[in-house]
Coordinates of C-alpha atoms in Angstrom, one line a residue:
M1 CA 7.1 16.9 21.3
L2 CA 9.2 16.0 18.3
P3 CA 8.9 18.7 15.6
N4 CA 11.0 16.7 13.1
M5 CA 10.0 13.2 14.0
K6 CA 11.3 10.7 11.3
P7 CA 9.1 7.8 10.1
S8 CA 9.7 4.6 12.2
L9 CA 8.1 1.3 12.9
I10 CA 6.0 1.5 16.0
A11 CA 3.7 -1.4 17.0
L12 CA 2.4 -2.8 13.7
L13 CA 2.4 0.1 11.3
V14 CA 4.1 3.1 9.6
V15 CA 3.1 3.7 6.0
S16 CA 2.6 6.4 3.5
S17 CA -0.8 7.7 2.5
Q18 CA 0.0 6.7 -1.0
A19 CA 0.8 3.1 -0.1
Q20 CA -2.6 2.0 1.1
A21 CA -6.3 2.1 0.3
A22 CA -8.1 5.5 0.1
G23 CA -7.7 8.1 2.7
F24 CA -5.6 6.7 5.5
Q25 CA -7.2 3.2 5.3
L26 CA -5.0 0.1 4.9
A27 CA -5.8 -2.9 2.6
E28 CA -2.6 -4.8 3.3
Q29 CA -3.6 -7.5 5.7
S30 CA -2.0 -10.5 3.9
A31 CA 0.6 -11.3 1.3
T32 CA -1.8 -13.9 -0.2
G33 CA -4.5 -11.4 -0.8
M34 CA -2.1 -8.8 -2.1
G35 CA -1.1 -11.2 -4.9
R36 CA -4.7 -10.9 -6.3
A37 CA -5.3 -7.2 -5.4
F38 CA -7.4 -8.3 -2.4
A39 CA -10.2 -9.4 -4.8
G40 CA -12.7 -11.8 -3.1
E41 CA -11.1 -11.7 0.3
A42 CA -14.3 -12.0 2.3
A43 CA -15.2 -15.2 0.5
I44 CA -12.0 -17.1 -0.6
A45 CA -10.8 -18.4 2.8
D46 CA -7.7 -20.1 1.5
N47 CA -5.8 -19.5 4.7
A48 CA -6.3 -18.0 8.2
S49 CA -5.8 -14.4 7.0
V50 CA -9.5 -14.4 6.0
L51 CA -10.0 -13.4 9.6
S52 CA -9.0 -9.8 8.6
R53 CA -12.0 -9.6 6.3
N54 CA -14.8 -12.0 7.3
A55 CA -15.0 -13.9 10.6
A56 CA -17.8 -16.1 9.2
A57 CA -15.5 -17.7 6.7
M58 CA -13.6 -19.5 9.6
T59 CA -16.1 -22.3 9.3
R60 CA -14.3 -23.4 6.1
F61 CA -11.5 -24.7 8.4
D62 CA -11.8 -28.2 10.0
S63 CA -8.3 -28.0 11.7
T64 CA -6.3 -25.4 13.5
A65 CA -4.8 -22.9 11.0
F66 CA -2.1 -20.3 11.4
S67 CA -1.0 -17.5 9.0
G68 CA 1.7 -15.0 9.6
G69 CA 3.6 -12.7 7.4
V70 CA 5.0 -9.2 6.6
I71 CA 4.5 -6.7 3.8
Y72 CA 7.2 -4.3 2.7
I73 CA 6.2 -0.9 1.4
H74 CA 8.4 1.3 -0.8
P75 CA 6.5 4.5 -1.6
D76 CA 7.5 7.4 -3.8
V77 CA 5.5 10.5 -3.0
N78 CA 6.4 13.9 -4.3
I79 CA 5.0 17.4 -4.0
E80 CA 5.7 20.1 -6.7
G81 CA 4.6 23.7 -6.2
T82 CA 5.1 27.2 -4.8
T83 CA 3.9 28.9 -1.7
R84 CA 3.2 32.6 -1.2
V85 CA 4.0 33.8 2.3
P86 CA 3.6 37.3 3.9
T87 CA 6.7 39.3 4.8
A88 CA 7.3 42.8 6.1
M89 CA 8.0 43.9 2.5
G90 CA 4.9 42.2 1.1
P91 CA 4.1 38.6 -0.1
V92 CA 6.9 36.6 -1.7
S93 CA 6.7 33.3 -3.7
L94 CA 8.9 30.4 -2.5
D95 CA 9.6 27.0 -3.9
A96 CA 7.5 24.4 -2.0
S97 CA 8.6 21.2 -3.8
A98 CA 9.3 18.2 -1.6
H99 CA 10.4 14.8 -2.8
D100 CA 10.3 11.3 -1.2
I101 CA 8.2 12.5 1.8
A102 CA 7.3 9.0 2.9
G103 CA 9.7 6.4 4.2
D104 CA 9.8 2.6 3.6
A105 CA 7.9 0.4 6.0
W106 CA 7.4 -3.2 7.2
V107 CA 3.8 -4.2 8.1
P108 CA 3.5 -7.6 9.9
N109 CA 0.3 -9.6 10.6
A110 CA -0.7 -12.9 12.3
Y111 CA -3.9 -15.0 12.4
L112 CA -5.0 -18.1 14.2
I113 CA -8.2 -20.1 13.7
V114 CA -9.2 -22.9 16.1
P115 CA -12.2 -25.3 15.6
L116 CA -14.1 -25.7 18.9
N117 CA -16.5 -28.3 17.6
D118 CA -18.4 -29.1 14.3
Q119 CA -20.2 -25.8 14.3
W120 CA -18.1 -23.2 16.2
R121 CA -14.7 -21.6 15.4
L122 CA -12.5 -19.3 17.4
G123 CA -10.2 -16.7 15.8
L124 CA -7.4 -14.5 17.0
A125 CA -5.8 -11.7 14.9
A126 CA -3.2 -9.0 15.0
T127 CA -3.2 -6.6 12.1
S128 CA -3.9 -2.9 11.2
Y129 CA -6.6 -1.2 9.2
Y130 CA -5.5 2.5 9.3
G131 CA -2.3 4.4 9.1
L132 CA -0.6 7.4 7.6
G133 CA 3.0 8.7 7.5
V134 CA 4.0 11.9 5.8
Q135 CA 7.2 13.8 6.8
M136 CA 8.2 17.0 5.1
P137 CA 11.9 18.1 4.9
D138 CA 13.4 20.3 7.5
N139 CA 12.8 24.0 6.8
Y140 CA 10.2 23.2 4.3
N141 CA 8.8 26.5 2.9
A142 CA 5.2 25.3 3.1
G143 CA 5.6 23.4 6.4
H144 CA 3.0 25.7 8.0
F145 CA 0.3 23.8 6.0
G146 CA 1.5 20.6 7.6
N147 CA 5.0 19.2 8.2
V148 CA 4.0 16.0 10.0
S149 CA 1.0 13.8 9.5
D150 CA 1.5 10.5 11.3
I151 CA -1.0 7.9 12.4
K152 CA -0.3 4.4 13.5
T153 CA -2.8 1.8 14.6
M154 CA -2.8 -1.8 15.9
D155 CA -5.8 -4.0 15.9
L156 CA -6.0 -7.0 18.2
G157 CA -9.1 -9.1 17.6
V158 CA -11.0 -12.1 18.8
S159 CA -13.8 -13.6 16.7
L160 CA -16.4 -16.5 16.8
A161 CA -18.0 -18.1 13.8
Y162 CA -21.0 -20.5 13.7
R163 CA -22.1 -22.8 10.9
I164 CA -25.9 -22.7 10.7
N165 CA -26.2 -25.3 7.9
E166 CA -24.3 -26.5 4.8
M167 CA -24.9 -23.1 3.1
W168 CA -24.9 -20.4 5.8
S169 CA -22.3 -19.3 8.3
V170 CA -22.2 -16.2 10.4
G171 CA -19.4 -14.6 12.5
A172 CA -18.6 -11.7 14.7
G173 CA -15.7 -10.2 16.5
L174 CA -14.4 -7.6 18.9
S175 CA -11.2 -5.6 18.5
A176 CA -8.9 -3.7 20.9
I177 CA -7.5 -0.8 18.8
H178 CA -4.4 1.1 19.8
G179 CA -3.6 4.3 18.0
E180 CA -0.8 6.8 18.0
G181 CA -0.9 10.1 16.2
E182 CA 1.0 13.3 15.5
V183 CA 0.1 16.4 13.6
G184 CA 2.5 19.3 13.0
G185 CA 2.0 22.6 11.2
T186 CA 0.5 26.0 11.8
F187 CA -3.2 25.8 12.7
P188 CA -4.8 29.1 13.8
S189 CA -7.7 28.6 16.2
N190 CA -9.4 30.5 19.0
N191 CA -6.8 33.4 18.9
K192 CA -4.0 30.9 19.2
I193 CA -1.9 28.7 16.9
A194 CA -1.5 25.0 17.4
K195 CA 2.0 23.8 16.3
H196 CA 2.3 20.2 17.3
L197 CA 0.0 17.7 18.8
K198 CA 0.9 14.1 19.8
G199 CA -1.0 11.4 21.7
D200 CA -2.2 7.8 21.9
G201 CA -5.2 5.9 23.1
W202 CA -7.3 2.7 22.9
A203 CA -10.8 2.0 21.6
L204 CA -13.1 -1.0 21.3
G205 CA -14.6 -1.9 17.9
W206 CA -16.7 -4.7 16.5
N207 CA -17.3 -6.5 13.2
M208 CA -19.7 -9.1 11.8
G209 CA -20.0 -11.2 8.6
A210 CA -21.8 -13.9 6.7
L211 CA -20.8 -16.6 4.3
L212 CA -23.1 -18.1 1.7
E213 CA -21.8 -21.3 0.1
L214 CA -24.1 -21.8 -3.0
S215 CA -22.1 -24.8 -4.1
E216 CA -18.7 -26.4 -3.8
S217 CA -17.4 -24.0 -6.5
T218 CA -19.3 -20.8 -5.6
R219 CA -19.6 -18.7 -2.5
L220 CA -20.4 -15.1 -1.4
G221 CA -19.1 -13.3 1.5
L222 CA -20.5 -10.1 3.2
S223 CA -18.7 -8.4 6.1
Y224 CA -19.1 -5.2 8.0
R225 CA -16.7 -3.4 10.4
H226 CA -18.3 -0.7 12.6
D227 CA -16.9 2.8 12.9
V228 CA -14.8 3.8 15.9
N229 CA -13.9 7.1 17.5
L230 CA -10.3 6.8 18.7
T231 CA -9.5 9.4 21.3
L232 CA -5.8 10.2 21.4
S233 CA -4.6 11.8 24.6
G234 CA -1.2 13.5 24.9
D235 CA 0.7 16.8 24.6
A236 CA 0.4 20.0 22.6
I237 CA 2.6 22.9 21.7
G238 CA 1.4 26.2 20.4
T239 CA 1.8 29.9 20.3
D240 CA -0.4 32.9 21.0
L241 CA -0.8 35.8 18.6
Q242 CA 2.2 37.5 20.2
G243 CA 4.4 34.6 19.4
R244 CA 4.7 33.3 23.0
T245 CA 5.0 29.5 23.2
F246 CA 2.6 27.5 25.4
T247 CA 2.4 23.8 26.2
D248 CA -0.7 21.8 27.4
T249 CA -2.2 18.4 27.6
G250 CA -5.5 17.3 26.1
S251 CA -7.1 15.0 23.5
L252 CA -8.0 14.7 19.9
D253 CA -10.7 12.5 18.4
L254 CA -9.7 10.5 15.3
P255 CA -12.7 9.0 13.5
L256 CA -12.1 5.5 12.0
P257 CA -14.9 4.9 9.5
A258 CA -17.2 1.9 9.0
T259 CA -16.4 -0.4 6.2
A260 CA -18.2 -3.2 4.3
E261 CA -17.2 -5.8 1.7
L262 CA -19.2 -7.9 -0.7
A263 CA -17.0 -10.7 -2.2
L264 CA -17.5 -13.5 -4.8
F265 CA -15.5 -16.6 -5.3
H266 CA -16.1 -19.0 -8.2
Q267 CA -14.1 -22.1 -9.2
L268 CA -14.5 -21.9 -13.0
T269 CA -12.5 -25.0 -13.8
P270 CA -10.5 -27.4 -11.6
A271 CA -7.4 -25.2 -12.3
L272 CA -8.9 -21.6 -12.6
A273 CA -10.8 -19.6 -10.0
L274 CA -12.2 -16.1 -10.4
H275 CA -12.9 -13.7 -7.5
S276 CA -14.0 -10.1 -7.0
S277 CA -14.9 -7.6 -4.3
I278 CA -16.7 -4.3 -3.9
N279 CA -15.6 -2.4 -0.8
W280 CA -17.3 0.7 0.8
T281 CA -15.8 3.0 3.4
N282 CA -17.9 5.6 5.3
W283 CA -15.3 8.4 5.0
S284 CA -18.1 11.0 5.2
K285 CA -17.7 10.5 8.9
F286 CA -14.4 12.3 8.7
V287 CA -15.6 15.9 9.0
Q288 CA -12.8 17.6 11.0
L289 CA -9.8 17.3 13.2
E290 CA -10.2 19.2 16.5
S291 CA -8.4 18.9 19.8
E292 CA -9.7 19.7 23.3
L293 CA -6.9 21.1 25.5
D294 CA -7.1 21.0 29.3
H295 CA -6.2 24.7 29.8
Y296 CA -6.5 26.4 26.4
G297 CA -9.8 25.0 25.2
T298 CA -10.8 23.9 21.7
M299 CA -8.1 24.0 19.0
H300 CA -9.5 23.5 15.5
I301 CA -6.9 21.8 13.3
K302 CA -8.5 21.3 9.9
D303 CA -11.8 20.9 8.2
E304 CA -12.0 17.7 6.2
H305 CA -15.5 16.9 4.9
W306 CA -14.6 13.8 3.0
N307 CA -16.9 11.6 0.9
D308 CA -17.6 7.9 1.1
S309 CA -15.3 5.9 -1.1
W310 CA -15.5 2.7 -3.1
R311 CA -13.0 0.1 -4.1
Y312 CA -13.5 -2.5 -7.0
A313 CA -11.2 -5.5 -7.4
L314 CA -11.1 -8.4 -9.8
G315 CA -8.6 -11.3 -9.6
L316 CA -7.9 -14.9 -10.6
T317 CA -6.0 -17.9 -9.2
Y318 CA -4.5 -20.5 -11.5
R319 CA -3.3 -23.9 -10.2
L320 CA -0.3 -25.0 -12.3
D321 CA 0.0 -28.3 -10.4
P322 CA -0.6 -29.6 -6.9
K323 CA 2.2 -27.5 -5.5
W324 CA 2.2 -24.2 -7.4
Q325 CA -0.5 -21.5 -7.7
L326 CA -0.4 -18.3 -9.7
R327 CA -2.4 -15.2 -8.7
S328 CA -3.1 -11.9 -10.3
G329 CA -5.5 -9.0 -9.8
I330 CA -6.4 -5.4 -10.5
A331 CA -8.2 -2.9 -8.4
Y332 CA -9.5 0.7 -8.5
D333 CA -9.5 2.8 -5.4
S334 CA -11.5 6.0 -5.4
S335 CA -10.3 8.8 -3.2
P336 CA -12.7 10.1 -0.5
V337 CA -11.0 13.6 -0.6
P338 CA -12.9 16.2 -2.6
A339 CA -10.6 18.2 -5.0
D340 CA -11.2 21.4 -3.0
R341 CA -10.3 19.6 0.2
R342 CA -7.0 18.0 -0.9
T343 CA -4.0 19.0 1.2
I344 CA -0.2 18.4 1.0
S345 CA -0.4 16.8 4.5
I346 CA -2.8 14.1 3.1
P347 CA -2.0 14.0 -0.6
D348 CA -4.7 11.5 -1.5
S349 CA -5.8 10.6 -5.0
D350 CA -7.5 7.8 -7.0
R351 CA -5.2 4.8 -7.6
I352 CA -5.0 1.6 -9.5
W353 CA -3.5 -1.7 -8.1
Y354 CA -1.6 -4.1 -10.4
S355 CA -0.9 -7.3 -8.5
A356 CA 0.7 -10.7 -9.0
G357 CA 1.5 -13.5 -6.6
V358 CA 2.8 -17.1 -6.3
G359 CA 1.8 -19.8 -3.8
Y360 CA 3.8 -22.9 -3.0
Q361 CA 2.4 -25.9 -1.2
W362 CA 5.5 -27.3 0.7
D363 CA 3.6 -30.3 2.1
S364 CA 0.1 -31.1 3.3
K365 CA 0.4 -28.7 6.2
L366 CA 2.8 -25.9 5.2
S367 CA 2.4 -23.4 2.3
L368 CA 4.2 -20.2 1.4
D369 CA 2.8 -17.1 -0.5
V370 CA 4.5 -14.2 -2.1
G371 CA 2.7 -11.1 -3.5
V372 CA 3.8 -8.0 -5.4
T373 CA 1.8 -4.9 -6.2
L374 CA 2.4 -1.7 -8.1
L375 CA 0.2 1.0 -6.7
D376 CA -0.2 3.7 -9.3
G377 CA -1.5 7.0 -7.9
K378 CA -3.0 9.7 -10.1
K379 CA -1.3 13.1 -10.3
V380 CA -3.6 15.7 -8.7
D381 CA -3.7 19.5 -8.2
V382 CA -3.4 20.8 -4.6
T383 CA -4.4 24.3 -3.5
E384 CA -4.4 25.5 0.1
T385 CA -4.9 28.9 1.8
M386 CA -4.7 30.0 5.4
Q387 CA -4.4 33.1 7.5
L388 CA -1.4 32.7 9.8
K389 CA -3.1 35.1 12.2
P390 CA -6.9 34.6 12.4
G391 CA -8.8 37.6 11.1
V392 CA -5.7 39.4 9.7
P393 CA -5.9 39.2 5.9
Q394 CA -2.3 40.6 5.5
T395 CA -1.1 37.3 7.0
T396 CA -2.7 35.1 4.3
S397 CA -0.5 32.4 2.9
S398 CA -1.2 30.0 0.0
F399 CA 0.1 26.9 -1.7
Q400 CA -0.5 25.9 -5.3
G401 CA 1.0 22.8 -6.9
T402 CA 0.6 19.1 -7.6
S403 CA 1.0 15.8 -5.7
E404 CA 1.8 12.4 -7.2
G405 CA 2.5 9.1 -5.4
D406 CA 3.3 5.6 -6.5
A407 CA 4.4 2.6 -4.4
W408 CA 5.8 -0.9 -4.7
L409 CA 4.6 -3.5 -2.2
A410 CA 6.0 -6.9 -1.6
G411 CA 4.8 -9.5 0.9
L412 CA 5.7 -12.9 2.2
Q413 CA 3.4 -15.2 4.2
L414 CA 3.6 -18.6 5.9
N415 CA 0.5 -20.7 6.4
Y416 CA 0.3 -23.8 8.5
L417 CA -2.4 -26.3 9.3
L418 CA -1.9 -28.1 12.7

């Protein structure tokens, strides 16, 4: 167990909760899409990264296509507030401010689309859809409410698409999802206190989509990714009410919610295209975090009771000439966390994306894309209360303060047609 684990790059992902979509969901699957705030992703299909949003759109490619890139994330997440803690002399108030609690990260991705014949397409993808990385300072006065919240996932997918006719295409895929997670803090449960839990595991997920090409200039995309219960198996450290430390092994179920996207692409003029998306995430599935230990039974970590969330994005692409494209977009992400459920370990809030990007067509086969986003998170109030010893009111501790987080994202992507 690593009580003071620092953020690091493991597999494909380490990011801050404020540098992503709502909750601990990720939107950053391509630098191309980031340049337009991921508006219209399930319908545009301008390179192989469309695999991350809608398998059906693979039928837009008549030759083998590859896309690969990386997104750099620079978050700025800060907590301001105070905590009241019990002492032998009575409750005392302590400063509980923490600055820059999320480290920078690199998030890579890769996609390959292979035409099998006139109607069928095969796709391979490596990306991530969920992640979280919050690390409090050493000796943080409110660390008992959560000093580590760390989730990393990697999604390895294979997909097939079928063109039904000139207008309709459908697609579906399977994903092998690997996850790693760590939770640290003081979590009273079952006359014991969980301190740190860490584990990893695999799960299988599936997705499906459809593409409707109304004309050469207009198309609609609809996609759905099914929810997954990711079971993380590993180690736990805790104490009993007498302060004696125990270790155990066990598991923790991490619910990854279902998502859906409805996207529109319209070529308004030969130079200008408009695109938009509406995204839904079934965060109401995220009710609680609870571990099952092999020898010490059920350990309740936290109640969550989140709400479903929505994301709205609008973007445009402007072709300056045959080689240069300009992209821009704006998006609004609603937080799934109710105000009375907000915590310092997942300081989630509504946010607005301001995005811009540039594409350069090197030659008939090779293109490069750059995207930049400012993610503006709303400042929100955070209040938490817990009894450090269950059923003993004199051990009640509380936190009251605010959380605010912004982030800069920059991405680079290479696209190649074989």
